[in-house]
XYZ file of C-alpha atoms in Angstrom:
607
model
C 70.833 69.356 107.486
C 71.104 69.392 103.660
C 72.607 66.286 102.109
C 74.738 67.967 99.435
C 78.223 66.468 99.226
C 80.226 69.285 97.606
C 78.194 72.457 96.985
C 79.662 75.030 94.626
C 82.037 72.420 93.118
C 83.408 74.576 90.280
C 86.983 75.914 90.333
C 86.765 79.234 92.212
C 89.633 81.118 90.508
C 89.024 80.859 86.733
C 91.820 83.212 85.679
C 94.539 81.275 87.541
C 93.754 77.583 87.202
C 95.945 74.671 88.279
C 95.098 71.096 87.323
C 95.617 69.597 90.781
C 93.224 70.879 93.418
C 90.692 69.646 95.951
C 87.425 71.389 96.793
C 86.758 71.061 100.540
C 83.303 72.621 100.607
C 80.675 70.426 102.231
C 79.914 69.473 105.808
C 82.226 70.905 108.457
C 81.871 70.795 112.225
C 80.547 74.112 113.486
C 79.905 75.904 116.758
C 78.704 79.387 117.635
C 80.816 81.286 120.165
C 78.666 84.275 121.134
C 80.991 85.414 123.911
C 84.176 84.925 121.847
C 85.544 82.756 124.639
C 86.072 79.633 122.570
C 89.843 79.620 122.708
C 89.736 79.694 126.515
C 87.030 77.002 126.547
C 89.050 74.582 124.448
C 87.255 74.776 121.088
C 90.607 74.581 119.331
C 91.305 71.076 120.632
C 87.909 69.348 120.661
C 85.123 68.379 118.292
C 82.497 71.061 117.743
C 78.858 70.491 118.656
C 77.157 71.127 115.308
C 77.503 71.010 111.535
C 77.362 73.517 108.692
C 77.350 73.264 104.917
C 80.306 75.306 103.644
C 80.506 77.732 101.813
C 77.136 79.057 102.943
C 77.202 81.450 105.930
C 75.532 80.316 109.173
C 72.812 82.970 108.878
C 71.651 81.473 105.578
C 69.053 78.798 104.955
C 71.432 76.817 102.721
C 74.007 76.446 105.500
C 71.646 74.256 107.510
C 72.132 76.554 110.531
C 69.952 79.599 109.828
C 70.941 81.582 112.930
C 70.317 85.267 112.181
C 71.199 86.594 115.643
C 74.492 88.359 116.295
C 77.381 85.916 116.029
C 80.388 87.441 117.782
C 82.535 84.486 116.796
C 82.067 81.142 115.042
C 84.275 78.053 114.795
C 84.766 75.486 112.036
C 86.629 72.180 112.147
C 87.310 69.521 109.541
C 89.709 66.628 109.072
C 91.246 66.857 105.585
C 92.960 63.903 103.915
C 95.553 64.945 101.345
C 95.917 62.935 98.129
C 98.896 60.589 98.081
C 100.072 61.877 94.683
C 100.698 65.319 96.184
C 103.824 63.966 97.850
C 106.835 66.263 97.729
C 104.862 69.467 97.183
C 103.700 72.231 99.516
C 99.981 72.343 100.188
C 98.113 75.641 100.074
C 94.743 76.031 101.788
C 92.761 78.813 100.089
C 89.757 80.709 101.455
C 87.678 82.707 98.945
C 86.260 84.950 101.682
C 85.628 84.712 105.432
C 83.819 87.439 107.358
C 85.522 89.104 109.177
C 88.650 88.502 111.324
C 89.947 84.982 110.777
C 92.508 82.696 112.371
C 93.346 79.296 110.882
C 95.072 76.408 112.665
C 96.376 73.147 111.197
C 96.893 70.362 113.757
C 96.753 73.037 116.441
C 99.444 75.248 114.869
C 98.410 78.702 113.676
C 98.975 78.983 109.926
C 97.090 82.149 108.905
C 95.450 85.330 110.132
C 93.369 87.631 107.964
C 91.197 90.690 108.434
C 88.417 91.492 105.993
C 85.199 89.841 104.922
C 85.454 90.201 101.141
C 88.919 89.160 100.006
C 90.802 85.857 99.658
C 93.727 84.614 101.692
C 95.884 81.501 101.796
C 97.312 79.330 104.551
C 100.556 77.581 103.588
C 100.368 74.246 105.383
C 104.066 73.744 104.705
C 105.625 70.852 106.591
C 102.462 70.233 108.629
C 100.696 68.535 105.753
C 102.097 65.271 104.457
C 100.482 63.565 101.496
C 98.085 60.780 102.327
C 97.660 61.732 105.965
C 94.989 63.585 107.874
C 95.250 67.233 108.874
C 92.820 68.829 111.329
C 91.930 72.326 110.136
C 90.247 74.700 112.589
C 88.929 78.144 111.683
C 87.700 80.890 113.991
C 85.952 83.932 112.501
C 85.176 86.981 114.623
C 82.530 89.437 113.466
C 81.874 92.248 115.918
C 78.935 94.591 115.478
C 80.723 97.652 116.906
C 83.455 99.932 115.634
C 84.433 100.745 112.063
C 84.341 97.669 109.860
C 83.954 97.242 106.103
C 80.718 95.263 106.212
C 78.851 96.444 103.133
C 75.078 96.239 103.555
C 75.052 93.968 106.623
C 72.692 95.227 109.328
C 74.104 96.280 112.682
C 70.624 96.126 114.199
C 69.069 92.744 114.922
C 66.592 92.743 112.050
C 66.763 93.794 108.411
C 65.958 97.475 108.027
C 65.955 100.112 105.310
C 68.687 99.024 102.850
C 70.566 96.871 105.357
C 70.254 93.119 105.228
C 70.812 89.900 107.167
C 74.391 89.650 108.400
C 76.961 87.218 107.005
C 79.526 85.687 109.348
C 82.347 83.261 108.738
C 83.066 81.285 105.577
C 80.950 82.383 102.619
C 83.070 81.486 99.597
C 84.721 78.259 98.477
C 87.533 76.643 100.464
C 90.022 74.557 98.503
C 93.467 72.927 98.564
C 96.171 72.791 95.925
C 99.755 71.506 95.881
C 102.668 73.543 94.531
C 106.406 73.089 94.270
C 108.659 75.136 96.511
C 109.241 77.317 93.445
C 105.925 78.298 91.889
C 104.019 81.053 90.119
C 101.964 83.599 91.968
C 99.029 85.562 90.620
C 100.062 87.334 87.378
C 99.211 90.850 86.345
C 97.909 90.836 82.749
C 97.770 94.270 81.121
C 96.204 94.664 77.661
C 97.903 97.144 75.336
C 95.407 97.816 72.559
C 97.441 100.616 70.974
C 100.452 98.334 70.775
C 98.385 95.227 69.933
C 99.960 93.245 72.746
C 99.673 91.972 76.279
C 102.179 92.795 79.007
C 102.604 90.237 81.771
C 104.144 90.468 85.216
C 104.703 87.014 86.696
C 105.448 87.141 90.439
C 107.357 84.134 91.748
C 107.638 82.490 95.141
C 111.408 82.961 94.753
C 114.242 82.799 92.246
C 116.203 79.654 91.407
C 119.301 79.361 89.178
C 118.515 78.409 85.593
C 114.745 78.722 85.805
C 112.646 80.441 83.131
C 109.034 81.570 82.816
C 107.088 80.978 79.636
C 103.756 82.278 78.321
C 101.774 80.982 75.346
C 98.849 83.009 73.954
C 96.271 81.140 71.856
C 92.927 81.603 70.145
C 90.552 79.287 68.316
C 93.041 78.934 65.453
C 95.861 77.852 67.744
C 98.978 79.530 69.078
C 99.184 83.297 68.518
C 102.566 83.946 70.109
C 104.821 82.921 72.952
C 107.504 84.514 75.088
C 109.879 83.518 77.866
C 112.277 85.191 80.264
C 114.829 84.250 82.870
C 113.302 83.585 86.262
C 116.525 83.670 88.272
C 116.907 87.456 88.425
C 113.683 89.409 88.910
C 111.125 88.477 91.538
C 108.436 89.343 88.953
C 109.738 88.702 85.410
C 107.998 90.634 82.627
C 106.889 89.216 79.307
C 105.618 90.873 76.123
C 103.090 89.044 73.950
C 102.491 90.781 70.584
C 99.239 90.048 68.750
C 99.567 90.120 64.918
C 96.995 92.178 63.033
C 95.346 89.120 61.510
C 94.778 87.575 64.957
C 93.691 90.752 66.712
C 90.180 90.885 68.195
C 89.120 93.636 70.553
C 87.179 92.652 73.662
C 83.875 94.499 74.147
C 80.139 94.039 74.675
C 79.586 93.215 70.997
C 82.460 90.717 70.815
C 83.748 89.573 74.228
C 86.678 87.679 72.739
C 89.062 86.046 75.189
C 92.501 84.696 74.354
C 93.697 81.578 76.157
C 96.911 81.996 78.107
C 99.162 79.252 79.480
C 101.874 80.179 81.982
C 104.765 77.893 82.936
C 107.718 77.887 85.310
C 110.514 75.668 83.980
C 113.606 74.500 85.878
C 117.197 74.239 84.685
C 116.632 70.686 83.392
C 113.644 71.740 81.294
C 111.090 70.217 83.682
C 107.865 72.185 84.040
C 107.429 72.900 87.757
C 104.195 74.891 87.590
C 101.536 75.304 84.904
C 98.646 77.730 85.146
C 95.806 78.225 82.654
C 94.463 81.754 82.268
C 92.884 84.068 79.693
C 92.991 87.711 78.629
C 90.908 90.277 76.766
C 92.440 92.933 74.500
C 90.732 96.207 75.275
C 91.424 99.776 76.416
C 89.565 102.133 78.757
C 90.167 105.859 78.330
C 88.857 109.336 79.144
C 88.157 111.860 76.379
C 86.466 115.085 77.343
C 83.266 114.115 79.119
C 83.322 110.561 77.737
C 84.650 107.320 79.139
C 85.799 105.365 76.117
C 86.122 101.661 75.445
C 88.602 100.812 72.690
C 88.690 104.484 71.720
C 84.929 104.976 71.361
C 82.354 106.347 73.816
C 80.158 103.544 75.103
C 77.271 104.827 77.193
C 77.322 102.787 80.383
C 73.789 101.568 81.025
C 74.597 100.109 84.418
C 72.402 98.478 87.009
C 73.053 98.359 90.741
C 73.661 94.698 91.580
C 74.003 93.889 95.279
C 74.545 90.165 94.865
C 72.200 88.906 97.598
C 70.135 85.710 97.417
C 67.140 84.655 99.529
C 68.627 81.287 100.493
C 72.398 81.953 100.418
C 72.557 85.662 101.364
C 75.895 86.891 99.926
C 76.676 83.404 98.575
C 75.113 82.441 95.266
C 73.421 79.029 95.573
C 74.991 77.829 92.303
C 77.374 78.996 89.624
C 74.391 79.104 87.278
C 72.812 81.729 89.540
C 75.761 84.048 88.881
C 75.335 83.612 85.135
C 71.605 84.166 85.365
C 71.987 87.519 87.112
C 74.108 88.810 84.239
C 71.709 87.407 81.663
C 68.725 89.007 83.405
C 70.433 92.398 83.393
C 71.332 92.118 79.723
C 67.816 91.026 78.804
C 66.559 94.256 80.406
C 68.934 96.369 78.284
C 71.736 96.964 80.778
C 75.286 96.549 79.489
C 76.952 96.406 82.879
C 76.694 96.885 86.619
C 78.004 98.524 89.719
C 78.853 95.521 91.881
C 77.509 97.300 94.885
C 78.855 97.200 98.443
C 80.348 93.759 98.022
C 83.445 92.279 96.417
C 81.744 89.688 94.234
C 83.191 86.204 93.996
C 85.610 85.872 91.141
C 83.484 83.503 89.095
C 81.001 86.344 88.571
C 83.787 88.342 86.918
C 84.731 85.340 84.791
C 81.180 85.181 83.454
C 81.176 88.968 82.926
C 84.419 88.602 80.961
C 83.050 85.952 78.625
C 79.632 87.639 78.201
C 80.936 91.160 77.533
C 79.388 92.732 80.629
C 80.933 96.002 81.887
C 81.409 96.289 85.644
C 82.797 98.679 88.222
C 84.700 96.956 91.000
C 83.593 98.266 94.372
C 84.444 97.753 98.023
C 81.855 97.002 100.709
C 82.872 99.973 102.821
C 79.685 100.837 104.692
C 80.391 100.482 108.369
C 82.746 103.381 109.076
C 80.041 105.525 110.699
C 81.175 106.280 114.262
C 78.656 108.925 115.290
C 79.784 112.246 116.686
C 79.762 115.548 114.885
C 78.972 115.863 111.187
C 82.514 117.062 110.664
C 84.176 113.849 111.822
C 81.446 111.210 111.879
C 83.122 108.641 109.620
C 86.420 107.049 110.577
C 87.488 104.179 108.328
C 90.735 102.663 109.541
C 93.881 101.382 107.835
C 92.334 97.959 107.257
C 90.073 99.487 104.582
C 93.117 100.311 102.465
C 94.684 96.874 102.874
C 91.481 94.974 102.155
C 90.720 97.105 99.104
C 94.177 96.484 97.639
C 93.646 92.744 98.087
C 90.494 93.105 95.961
C 92.264 95.132 93.264
C 95.116 92.625 93.186
C 92.692 89.717 92.773
C 90.687 91.359 89.992
C 93.247 93.454 88.089
C 93.398 91.197 85.009
C 89.643 90.917 84.338
C 88.742 92.800 81.126
C 85.128 93.305 82.220
C 86.202 95.731 84.961
C 86.181 99.236 83.475
C 86.581 101.280 86.676
C 87.265 101.143 90.398
C 85.143 102.533 93.232
C 86.835 102.245 96.649
C 84.125 104.019 98.672
C 80.379 104.644 98.533
C 78.251 107.402 100.036
C 80.726 108.577 102.613
C 78.860 111.542 104.032
C 80.733 114.062 106.109
C 80.828 117.833 106.151
C 83.726 119.347 104.227
C 85.534 121.921 106.367
C 89.036 123.286 106.908
C 90.303 120.366 109.022
C 91.771 117.242 107.461
C 89.945 114.261 108.944
C 90.381 110.499 109.069
C 87.908 110.207 106.194
C 90.011 112.610 104.112
C 93.167 110.627 104.830
C 91.687 107.206 104.093
C 89.799 108.359 100.989
C 92.991 109.803 99.550
C 94.992 106.726 100.533
C 92.517 104.388 98.833
C 92.411 106.556 95.704
C 96.197 106.873 95.393
C 96.788 103.221 96.207
C 94.345 102.210 93.469
C 96.004 104.529 90.947
C 99.442 103.235 91.900
C 98.337 99.638 91.473
C 96.361 100.218 88.262
C 97.012 103.140 85.947
C 94.867 101.646 83.164
C 91.367 102.273 84.557
C 89.532 105.332 85.901
C 89.056 105.560 89.655
C 86.276 107.422 91.428
C 87.246 108.343 94.966
C 83.733 107.769 96.325
C 80.430 107.082 94.626
C 78.023 109.804 95.611
C 78.199 112.299 98.456
C 81.753 112.986 99.658
C 84.271 113.524 96.855
C 87.290 114.302 99.033
C 89.913 113.921 96.261
C 89.890 116.912 93.918
C 91.612 115.035 91.064
C 89.264 112.043 91.038
C 89.129 110.655 87.477
C 85.338 110.790 87.267
C 82.691 112.643 89.257
C 79.167 111.561 90.098
C 76.063 112.070 92.179
C 73.192 110.024 93.547
C 69.655 111.265 93.021
C 66.378 109.534 93.725
C 64.209 112.339 92.401
C 61.164 110.529 90.993
C 59.627 113.188 88.766
C 61.334 113.149 85.335
C 60.866 116.873 84.740
C 62.244 117.797 88.157
C 65.092 115.342 87.494
C 65.809 117.082 84.168
C 65.995 120.474 85.884
C 68.234 119.001 88.572
C 70.685 117.672 85.975
C 70.597 120.669 83.625
C 73.644 122.382 85.125
C 76.077 119.802 83.725
C 76.013 121.563 80.349
C 77.447 124.688 82.022
C 80.000 122.783 84.091
C 77.886 122.971 87.244
C 76.421 119.496 87.705
C 74.169 118.330 90.473
C 76.336 117.580 93.532
C 75.144 115.867 96.687
C 75.154 118.115 99.757
C 73.549 118.411 103.154
C 69.956 119.626 103.235
C 71.202 122.980 104.561
C 73.560 123.271 101.588
C 76.769 122.448 103.450
C 79.226 120.735 101.140
C 80.380 117.136 101.257
C 82.757 117.403 98.344
C 85.629 119.171 96.651
C 84.344 121.244 93.706
C 83.737 119.668 90.314
C 86.652 120.153 87.896
C 85.099 119.153 84.568
C 85.667 115.403 84.799
C 83.474 112.857 83.020
C 80.245 112.738 85.002
C 77.455 110.241 85.567
C 74.577 109.601 87.940
C 75.710 106.415 89.640
C 72.465 105.863 91.567
C 68.997 106.901 90.460
C 65.529 105.468 90.046
C 64.852 102.911 92.746
C 61.215 103.041 91.683
C 59.036 101.434 94.327
C 56.869 98.750 92.777
C 55.646 95.690 94.616
C 52.416 94.438 93.032
C 51.391 92.267 96.000
C 52.143 94.940 98.585
C 50.356 97.542 96.503
C 47.245 95.412 96.662
C 47.542 94.345 100.297
C 49.137 97.210 102.206
C 47.367 100.254 103.470
C 49.609 103.265 103.738
C 53.348 102.872 103.271
C 54.674 100.381 105.818
C 58.354 100.413 104.918
C 59.196 97.484 107.190
C 57.385 95.253 104.689
C 58.103 96.962 101.412
C 59.825 100.135 100.370
C 61.488 101.968 97.509
C 62.394 105.549 96.757
C 59.755 108.242 96.601
C 56.062 107.628 96.185
C 55.144 104.122 95.087
C 53.775 103.907 91.556
C 50.124 102.889 91.385
C 50.469 100.376 88.558
C 52.967 98.914 86.132
C 52.190 101.417 83.370
C 53.081 104.220 85.746
C 56.369 102.427 86.523
C 57.328 102.287 82.841
C 56.351 105.904 82.284
C 58.565 106.994 85.165
C 61.435 104.670 84.168
C 61.369 105.871 80.555
C 61.301 109.489 81.658
C 64.165 109.214 84.136
C 66.458 107.234 81.831
C 65.624 109.584 78.973
C 66.940 112.575 80.904
C 70.363 110.944 81.161
C 70.462 109.282 77.736
C 69.676 112.614 76.056
C 72.435 114.542 77.859
C 75.518 114.823 75.561
C 77.758 115.412 78.598
C 76.602 112.311 80.505
C 78.753 109.188 80.033
C 76.433 106.741 81.761
C 74.127 105.921 84.626
C 73.440 103.245 87.190
C 69.812 102.346 87.883
C 68.803 101.079 91.323
C 68.445 98.093 91.144
C 68.556 94.627 89.522
C 66.429 92.723 92.042
C 64.378 93.327 95.115
C 66.409 92.606 98.256
C 64.367 91.578 101.281
C 62.186 94.588 102.211
C 63.675 96.798 99.505
C 61.126 96.390 96.719
C 62.615 98.500 93.958
C 64.164 95.882 91.706
C 63.552 95.186 88.045
C 63.165 91.536 89.097
C 61.914 89.876 92.251
C 64.327 88.752 94.968
C 63.960 85.154 93.761
C 64.768 86.419 90.230
C 61.194 85.895 89.129
C 59.499 88.159 86.583
C 58.032 91.336 88.005
C 57.793 93.758 85.063
C 57.550 93.767 81.284
C 61.268 93.466 80.596
C 60.889 94.276 76.902
C 59.525 97.713 77.771
C 62.458 98.316 80.103
C 64.863 97.208 77.400
C 63.232 99.469 74.815
C 63.547 102.475 77.127
C 67.254 101.835 77.668
C 68.397 100.944 74.196
C 67.422 104.306 72.766
C 70.478 106.102 71.317
C 72.620 107.937 73.851
C 73.601 111.517 72.988
C 77.256 111.074 73.944
C 77.530 108.151 71.498
C 75.657 109.925 68.721
C 77.938 112.949 69.034
C 80.834 110.586 68.328
C 79.100 109.262 65.227
C 78.211 105.848 66.597
C-alpha cells in the first residue's frame, strides 16, 4: 500500500474557493462487493476488509488495489473528525466524481444518492456532524457492465480492446469537506459581455433572509476595477452587473489569457460577512460568422487535439496536479491551441489551467455506452440520466473562459429513418437543454456520425483517411456546400442534411506510429499496438503524412478548425503525438511547424 498521506492535496474547485475546507483524500477502508450484496451482508455497519488510496480508482496502480476485473459494487468507509472551529456551521461533504451509482451514509443515515460517473455531488451532513466529533462516512458505488450507461471509453469486455480502456469504478476525484452558514452562496454563473465591456453575475443562494445583500468585487493586478451589490432577500439568484472601464479592459484569448480576480460575499443585516468565495473571470466572446467560429470577433482556426485524459498509473485520475498542467503544455509545444476533452468530463482543475494558459477546449460528455444492440434503426438508447448528468457538467463548467463549445454526444451511429427513436429524443433534449442553459457558446448535437438535430450550431465529420490526396478529394465538397458526411458503408444516412453551418473535421489522423512495435512486431497485431490505417514505416513518413493531412484542412477557407487524434498513446492505441507516459516519441518541432502554417479562414479575415 502506498504511504502517501493526502494525494492530490490542491483545492479541487478553483473557480469557487472557500478558505475553510478539509481534504479527505488518503487511506480509506475498502471492500469489493462483486455480487452487490453488501447491504444485506452488513457492510454498512462494520469495518471493511481492505484499504484504498483515494482518489485513485481501485483498478489503478496508484490506488494500491489494482483489481481490473469487473467490480459490480465497491464500498468505502472512513471516520472523519471535524475541526472544532467549524462549530455552528453546516458541513458539506463534496465528491468530485464517483463512478457510477453512489449512495452515501453518515453514521448510518443516508445523506446522498447520485447517478453518473463524471459529475460532482454534495452530501449535506446537516445536524449529523458536530464540530470536533467523529463521523463515520460510508460510500457504496455500483458500476454495472450491462444496459445503457454513460461510461466514456471504459471497456465492457474484461480486457482492454480497440479504443476501450481499463474500467474505472468508485471514487476517482477528490473528496473534501467545507463548513457553511445556513445562508450561503451557491455556484455562480459568470457571463462575460465583451460588447458591453462587463461581466454579468447570477448568484444562487441557499435561501433568502431579511436584510441580506450580495456583493461582488472585480480586481486586476492594479487593484479594484469595480464592485456591485444587490439585495439578497428577494430573488433566489440575485443578478449583478460589473462594468469594466476601457483603461482596465483586457480580452481573454490564447495570446493573452488575462483573468480578473473576483470576490463574492453574502452579508447579513448587521453587516457581518456570512460567506466569502474567491473566483475569477475572463472577458471574451465566442461567435459564429458565416463559416467561421470567432473568438472576440475574429476567426481563430481551432488547431485542436483529441485528449482522452488517461494515465498509466491513475487511469482517469491524474497522478498529480502538475500532470494536468503538463498535458496542456505538451499540446501547446506541438502547435495545438486547444483540445476536445474526449469522452470524459475532465476534473475542474484541468479547466483552471486551461483558463490561465489560454487553451481552447470543447466540453464533452462521456456518452459511449448507449449501444443496446438490435436493429440499426434503434440500436442506441441513451436514457434520461444522460440529460441530467450532462447538465450537471454544464452547470459546473459554465463560467470557464477556456470552454468555447459544448459537445453532448459523440459518434452516435444509428440509421436515420422516418420513425422518431430514443436516440432522436435524447439527442434533441441534450441539445436544447444545453442551449437553454448557455446561449453564449455554440453547441454541436453530436460529434461525428449522427447529427439528429437539424439546427445544430456547427456541423462536423470524422475521417481517418490516411492518404492526403484522397483526404483532399473527400473534403472538396465543402466549398459547394456539400461537405463530407459520415454514413453507413451502403450509403444509408445517419444525419439530418447539412444546412451551411460552420464545419470542421473533429477527428482525423490517428497515424499509427509505434517505433518499438514497428521493429518487433510481424504483421499488424492490433492487440499490442494499433492506429488508423496502415502503419507508417518510419518517422519521416509520419511527418509527411501529418503535414499533408493538416494542410488539407488549414488550406480550406471554409474550414474553421480540426481535431487531430490524439495527444498521447493510450494503452494499445499507439497513435499519439506523445507516448502514454508522456515521453517523447516524435520530433515535436516538425509537428509544430506543420500546424502553425497560416490557416485560410484566418487569412481571409486579414489576420
